[in-house]
Amino acid sequence: MRDPYEVLGVERSSTQDEIKGAFRRLAAQHHPDKNPGDQGAHVRFKELNAAYQILSDPQKRAAFDRFGPAAVGAAAGSGFQGVPFDMQDLNLDAIFGDLLGALGIKVGDRGTLQKEVRISFEEAAFGCTKQITYDRVEPCGDCAGSGSAPGASTERCAACAGRGRVRMQQGMFPIAIERPCGRCRGTGRIVTDPCKTCRGAGLAAKQKTIEVTIPAGVENGATRLVERGGNAARPDRGPGDLELTIRVAPHELFRRIGDDVVCAVPISFARAALGGELEIPTLDGKGRLRIPPGTQPGSVLRIKGKGIPRRVVGGRGDQLVEVSVEVPTQLTASQKELIAQLAKDLGESVQPQQASFMDKLKGLFG
């Protein structure tokens, strides 16, 4: 029997974490599934396993440190057959996961995919149908998910005797638990001649195109779930779901507040003072807006039923028009004279906002 410290390449003063780390690293390197055709891998793996059984058990380790291999042999002859470590430490799924990792699948992954769907402001308002093309993992078409080359057969897993599940002891307690076999991943069969397309994983990446209906009134950041539209994490299980996140592009004229659409419209001083009709943009195309006489800068005018379709109660929101008054910057001499005369004729008494402001000043400093 070789010195277990030498087998694992650790010092006698090594901690349990250092011993465990060395074992997991060497076990992954020398596992038979990682070395197909190498008969020596079975011997090396068995030797690593035996060394770890000794050094991972404080009692066995202390006995070996004091009496050498004879102490371990005596313990084995007395009927002590329990495995003093959790087989999860070996992480056999991680070994097989080297193949699935290239497909973006991790151990324990349920196959859920997340994608973004970008739509325009108008498409979000009135709904649309989008074709989405993406890559997902499916059972390999060449081997029908078996992982074996066409025409090749599989062997019964020796670790679980073809049951797909193994029983093992946890720690020092004489309690046996059952879990999926790590070597065959619960299938009960071992691939001897791997499929060239999927390299024995039974899964392969494939491009898929689906059609998704986006409802009217959807908001930016909303999600849509496409059941069974995601990855197949294992050949013997159905695919996960596809989660779509809606991203609405900003509009150059409109912005959204709830179910209302807001836009800013500049008007001239004359139009604000005298009123009239103005052509404005709406989600339905061109529309007409009545400007009341004396409209003040910053006023918000409402057009009923020209907003976003309501998803629950029906109908549509409104369009809110924010009015801004444009002040001319390039005036001729005659225009300046006319404006000056208008200001003189108007006076402060017919300008309520300015009069109110002056009254506040008088109250503050008077």
XYZ file of C-alpha atoms in Angstrom:
366
model
C 0.000 0.000 0.000
C 1.413 3.385 -1.011
C 1.584 6.232 1.447
C -1.749 8.098 1.070
C 0.039 11.430 1.580
C 2.279 10.592 -1.361
C -0.662 9.460 -3.490
C -2.496 12.770 -2.985
C 0.701 14.826 -3.079
C 0.108 16.569 0.257
C 2.188 17.126 3.402
C 1.503 15.314 6.665
C 0.607 18.683 8.197
C -1.996 19.451 5.505
C -5.460 20.554 6.597
C -8.674 18.722 5.667
C -9.493 21.443 3.104
C -6.071 21.017 1.462
C -6.532 17.229 1.344
C -10.017 17.557 -0.098
C -8.810 20.054 -2.730
C -5.947 17.786 -3.792
C -8.257 14.787 -4.073
C -10.883 16.614 -6.137
C -8.217 17.962 -8.506
C -6.529 14.585 -9.038
C -9.825 12.678 -9.227
C -11.055 14.927 -12.002
C -7.738 14.479 -13.829
C -7.581 10.679 -13.572
C -11.264 9.761 -13.679
C -11.873 6.908 -16.189
C -14.515 8.952 -17.995
C -11.873 11.610 -18.655
C -9.392 9.037 -19.934
C -11.249 6.669 -22.284
C -9.142 3.723 -23.377
C -6.574 4.227 -20.590
C -6.808 1.142 -18.370
C -4.320 2.652 -15.946
C -6.826 5.407 -15.130
C -8.993 2.894 -13.272
C -6.027 1.870 -11.110
C -4.963 5.460 -10.393
C -8.530 6.507 -9.582
C -8.983 3.567 -7.224
C -5.720 4.405 -5.476
C -6.757 8.064 -5.089
C -10.087 6.956 -3.674
C -8.452 4.678 -1.118
C -5.976 7.365 -0.053
C -8.733 9.890 0.425
C -10.805 7.435 2.493
C -7.922 7.248 4.941
C -6.925 10.906 5.152
C -10.459 12.319 5.146
C -11.366 10.309 8.264
C -9.676 11.778 11.387
C -9.672 8.377 13.136
C -8.174 6.494 10.182
C -5.686 9.264 9.563
C -4.552 9.241 13.195
C -4.210 5.440 13.106
C -2.146 5.565 9.925
C 0.097 8.335 11.268
C 0.792 6.235 14.394
C 0.916 2.636 13.165
C 1.281 2.889 9.377
C -0.543 0.731 6.761
C -1.038 -2.134 9.230
C -3.537 -0.069 11.223
C -5.640 0.646 8.139
C -5.557 -3.009 7.096
C -6.748 -4.107 10.531
C -9.617 -1.669 10.419
C -10.675 -2.976 7.025
C -10.512 -6.589 8.255
C -12.772 -5.750 11.171
C -15.619 -4.992 8.799
C -15.350 -1.223 8.612
C -16.612 -0.673 5.065
C -18.306 2.726 5.312
C -17.238 5.433 2.900
C -16.357 8.423 5.105
C -16.931 11.150 2.492
C -19.813 12.548 0.532
C -19.643 11.489 -3.097
C -20.549 15.058 -4.024
C -16.936 15.913 -3.126
C -15.917 13.953 -6.196
C -18.215 16.071 -8.350
C -18.631 13.574 -11.154
C -21.262 15.835 -12.692
C -18.577 18.482 -13.089
C -16.524 16.041 -15.141
C -19.415 15.412 -17.489
C -20.142 19.123 -17.294
C -16.964 19.868 -19.245
C -18.945 18.854 -22.310
C -22.088 20.748 -21.346
C -20.094 23.788 -20.276
C -19.210 24.428 -23.896
C -22.962 24.674 -24.555
C -23.482 27.159 -21.718
C -25.171 24.650 -19.372
C -24.082 24.319 -15.753
C -24.692 21.507 -13.295
C -28.159 21.886 -11.806
C -29.275 24.179 -14.620
C -32.993 23.867 -15.364
C -32.525 25.096 -18.903
C -34.105 28.532 -18.490
C -33.025 30.989 -21.179
C -33.273 34.789 -20.999
C -33.460 36.960 -24.098
C -34.344 40.590 -24.886
C -36.906 41.655 -27.497
C -36.541 45.200 -28.805
C -39.658 46.915 -30.155
C -40.622 50.438 -31.175
C -42.790 52.852 -29.179
C -45.705 52.297 -31.575
C -45.348 48.496 -31.395
C -45.504 48.683 -27.613
C -48.632 50.848 -27.812
C -50.649 48.780 -30.275
C -49.043 45.339 -29.957
C -47.206 43.343 -32.585
C -45.935 39.908 -33.582
C -42.186 39.342 -33.579
C -40.067 36.555 -34.992
C -37.214 35.707 -32.639
C -34.227 33.653 -33.740
C -31.892 32.350 -31.044
C -29.610 29.434 -30.216
C -30.680 26.824 -27.710
C -29.517 23.373 -26.591
C -31.589 20.417 -27.752
C -31.149 16.629 -27.776
C -28.601 15.775 -30.446
C -30.324 14.877 -33.704
C -27.598 12.469 -34.860
C -27.775 10.220 -31.798
C -31.346 11.042 -30.680
C -29.959 12.200 -27.344
C -28.302 8.881 -26.470
C -24.736 10.204 -26.717
C -23.635 7.105 -28.635
C -22.458 7.029 -32.217
C -25.095 5.784 -34.688
C -25.244 1.985 -34.505
C -23.151 1.776 -31.340
C -24.450 0.219 -28.148
C -24.055 1.276 -24.539
C -22.877 -0.719 -21.563
C -24.564 -1.188 -18.248
C -23.080 1.145 -15.639
C -20.993 -0.892 -13.210
C -21.214 1.746 -10.483
C -24.993 1.432 -10.102
C -25.544 -1.962 -11.803
C -27.759 -0.255 -14.368
C -30.192 1.148 -11.778
C -29.185 4.758 -12.327
C -29.078 5.320 -8.571
C -26.551 4.465 -5.889
C -26.717 4.077 -2.125
C -23.966 5.505 0.042
C -23.134 6.373 3.607
C -22.893 10.000 4.682
C -19.945 10.812 6.943
C -19.535 8.699 10.079
C -23.246 8.020 10.516
C -24.540 4.567 9.508
C -27.323 6.113 7.395
C -27.410 5.156 3.736
C -28.970 7.580 1.245
C -29.812 7.109 -2.405
C -29.016 9.562 -5.165
C -28.557 9.539 -8.960
C -25.415 7.766 -10.053
C -22.674 10.284 -10.816
C -20.925 8.136 -13.396
C -23.867 7.482 -15.713
C -25.796 10.595 -14.583
C -28.796 8.531 -13.612
C -29.248 6.774 -16.966
C -27.866 3.382 -15.933
C -25.880 3.149 -19.186
C -22.314 4.113 -20.125
C -21.421 5.435 -23.573
C -18.501 3.483 -25.035
C -18.443 4.973 -28.540
C -19.401 8.669 -28.257
C -21.366 10.476 -30.934
C -19.025 12.700 -32.950
C -21.536 15.541 -33.095
C -22.217 15.929 -29.361
C -19.101 14.090 -28.050
C -21.265 11.870 -25.879
C -23.212 14.658 -24.178
C -26.429 13.781 -26.000
C -27.064 17.520 -26.508
C -26.193 19.960 -29.260
C -26.747 23.659 -29.968
C -29.315 24.463 -32.619
C -30.809 27.672 -33.993
C -34.524 28.079 -33.402
C -37.037 30.636 -34.677
C -40.313 31.290 -32.871
C -43.129 33.797 -33.254
C -44.101 35.803 -30.171
C -47.179 38.004 -29.783
C -46.561 41.252 -27.880
C -49.832 42.578 -26.388
C -50.965 46.184 -26.832
C -49.944 48.506 -24.013
C -46.901 46.500 -22.912
C -44.406 48.494 -20.852
C -40.636 48.665 -21.060
C -39.062 45.937 -18.926
C -42.127 43.669 -18.998
C -41.457 39.935 -19.376
C -43.086 37.210 -21.445
C -42.628 33.505 -20.699
C -42.440 30.976 -23.507
C -42.904 27.579 -21.902
C -40.432 24.883 -23.005
C -38.662 27.373 -25.229
C -35.338 27.170 -23.364
C -32.446 24.728 -23.165
C -32.627 21.003 -22.577
C -30.265 20.629 -19.621
C -30.271 16.820 -19.961
C -31.158 14.534 -22.875
C -33.727 12.658 -20.788
C -35.568 15.769 -19.630
C -37.735 18.345 -21.358
C -36.452 21.845 -22.134
C -36.715 24.750 -19.726
C -38.566 27.986 -20.368
C -37.610 31.033 -22.418
C -37.984 34.322 -20.560
C -38.267 37.352 -22.832
C -37.675 40.883 -21.548
C -39.349 43.651 -23.569
C -37.194 46.686 -24.368
C -39.108 49.646 -25.834
C -37.068 52.101 -27.903
C -37.474 55.800 -26.981
C -39.539 57.959 -29.377
C -38.300 61.260 -30.770
C -41.642 63.009 -30.073
C -43.549 61.027 -27.439
C -42.950 59.760 -23.949
C -45.204 57.636 -21.794
C -46.709 58.301 -18.364
C -48.904 55.372 -17.403
C -51.474 55.029 -20.175
C -51.050 58.651 -21.318
C -48.793 59.860 -24.109
C -47.021 63.181 -23.640
C -45.579 65.420 -26.327
C -44.285 69.007 -26.369
C -45.594 71.434 -29.002
C -44.136 74.906 -29.603
C -46.532 77.712 -30.630
C -46.042 81.358 -31.497
C -46.879 84.252 -29.205
C -49.678 85.306 -31.517
C -51.227 81.817 -31.517
C -50.998 81.656 -27.715
C -52.666 85.036 -27.365
C -55.351 84.759 -30.026
C -55.949 80.980 -29.990
C -56.764 78.828 -32.991
C -56.248 75.298 -34.324
C -52.905 73.580 -34.627
C -51.840 70.403 -36.443
C -50.037 68.023 -34.058
C -48.633 64.464 -34.199
C -50.496 61.592 -32.511
C -49.991 57.836 -32.359
C -52.743 57.567 -34.994
C -51.129 60.072 -37.361
C -51.824 63.794 -37.765
C -54.399 65.374 -35.478
C -55.933 68.807 -34.755
C -55.627 70.614 -31.438
C -57.632 73.708 -30.424
C -55.510 76.332 -28.691
C -57.652 78.478 -26.357
C -57.029 82.257 -26.471
C -54.609 83.380 -23.766
C -52.851 80.016 -23.442
C -49.894 80.395 -21.089
C -46.446 78.808 -21.523
C -46.285 75.410 -19.804
C -50.018 74.776 -20.171
C -50.978 71.134 -20.690
C -53.841 70.454 -23.107
C -55.569 67.082 -23.213
C -56.848 65.075 -26.187
C -59.142 62.305 -25.017
C -58.589 58.723 -26.171
C -55.342 59.242 -28.074
C -53.037 57.531 -25.596
C -51.977 53.932 -24.879
C -54.594 51.134 -25.016
C -55.489 50.073 -21.478
C -54.844 46.364 -20.917
C -57.282 45.778 -18.062
C -60.285 48.117 -18.217
C -60.258 48.701 -21.968
C -60.259 51.961 -23.869
C -57.242 54.207 -24.235
C -55.438 56.807 -22.236
C -55.149 60.437 -23.320
C -52.579 62.478 -25.162
C -51.163 65.350 -23.134
C -49.771 68.299 -25.081
C -47.283 70.511 -23.265
C -47.404 73.995 -24.775
C -44.263 76.103 -25.059
C -44.392 79.661 -26.432
C -41.615 80.588 -28.833
C -40.197 84.083 -28.453
C -38.863 85.555 -31.716
C -35.160 86.407 -31.576
C -34.571 88.169 -34.914
C -36.868 91.170 -35.310
C -36.877 93.982 -37.830
C -37.090 97.599 -36.743
C -40.771 97.811 -37.647
C -41.541 94.592 -35.729
C -39.773 95.898 -32.651
C -41.768 99.117 -32.898
C -45.044 97.178 -33.146
C -44.204 95.009 -30.149
C -43.220 98.065 -28.123
C -46.505 99.743 -29.015
C -48.387 96.507 -28.064
C -46.611 96.386 -24.712
C -47.555 100.007 -24.089
C -51.192 99.366 -24.964
C -51.427 96.169 -22.880
C -49.903 97.495 -19.702
C -49.527 95.433 -16.549
C -53.246 95.343 -15.664
C -54.107 92.822 -18.396
C -51.166 90.500 -17.620
C -52.411 88.451 -14.636
C -49.269 86.369 -14.102
C -46.972 89.380 -14.040
C -49.394 91.335 -11.845
C -49.608 88.463 -9.391
C -45.823 88.254 -9.242
C -45.500 91.985 -8.542
C -48.080 91.752 -5.769
C -46.024 88.993 -4.138
C -42.910 91.122 -4.325
C -44.664 94.017 -2.679
C -45.893 91.732 0.103
C -42.389 90.339 0.628
C -40.394 93.587 0.699
C -43.135 96.090 1.559
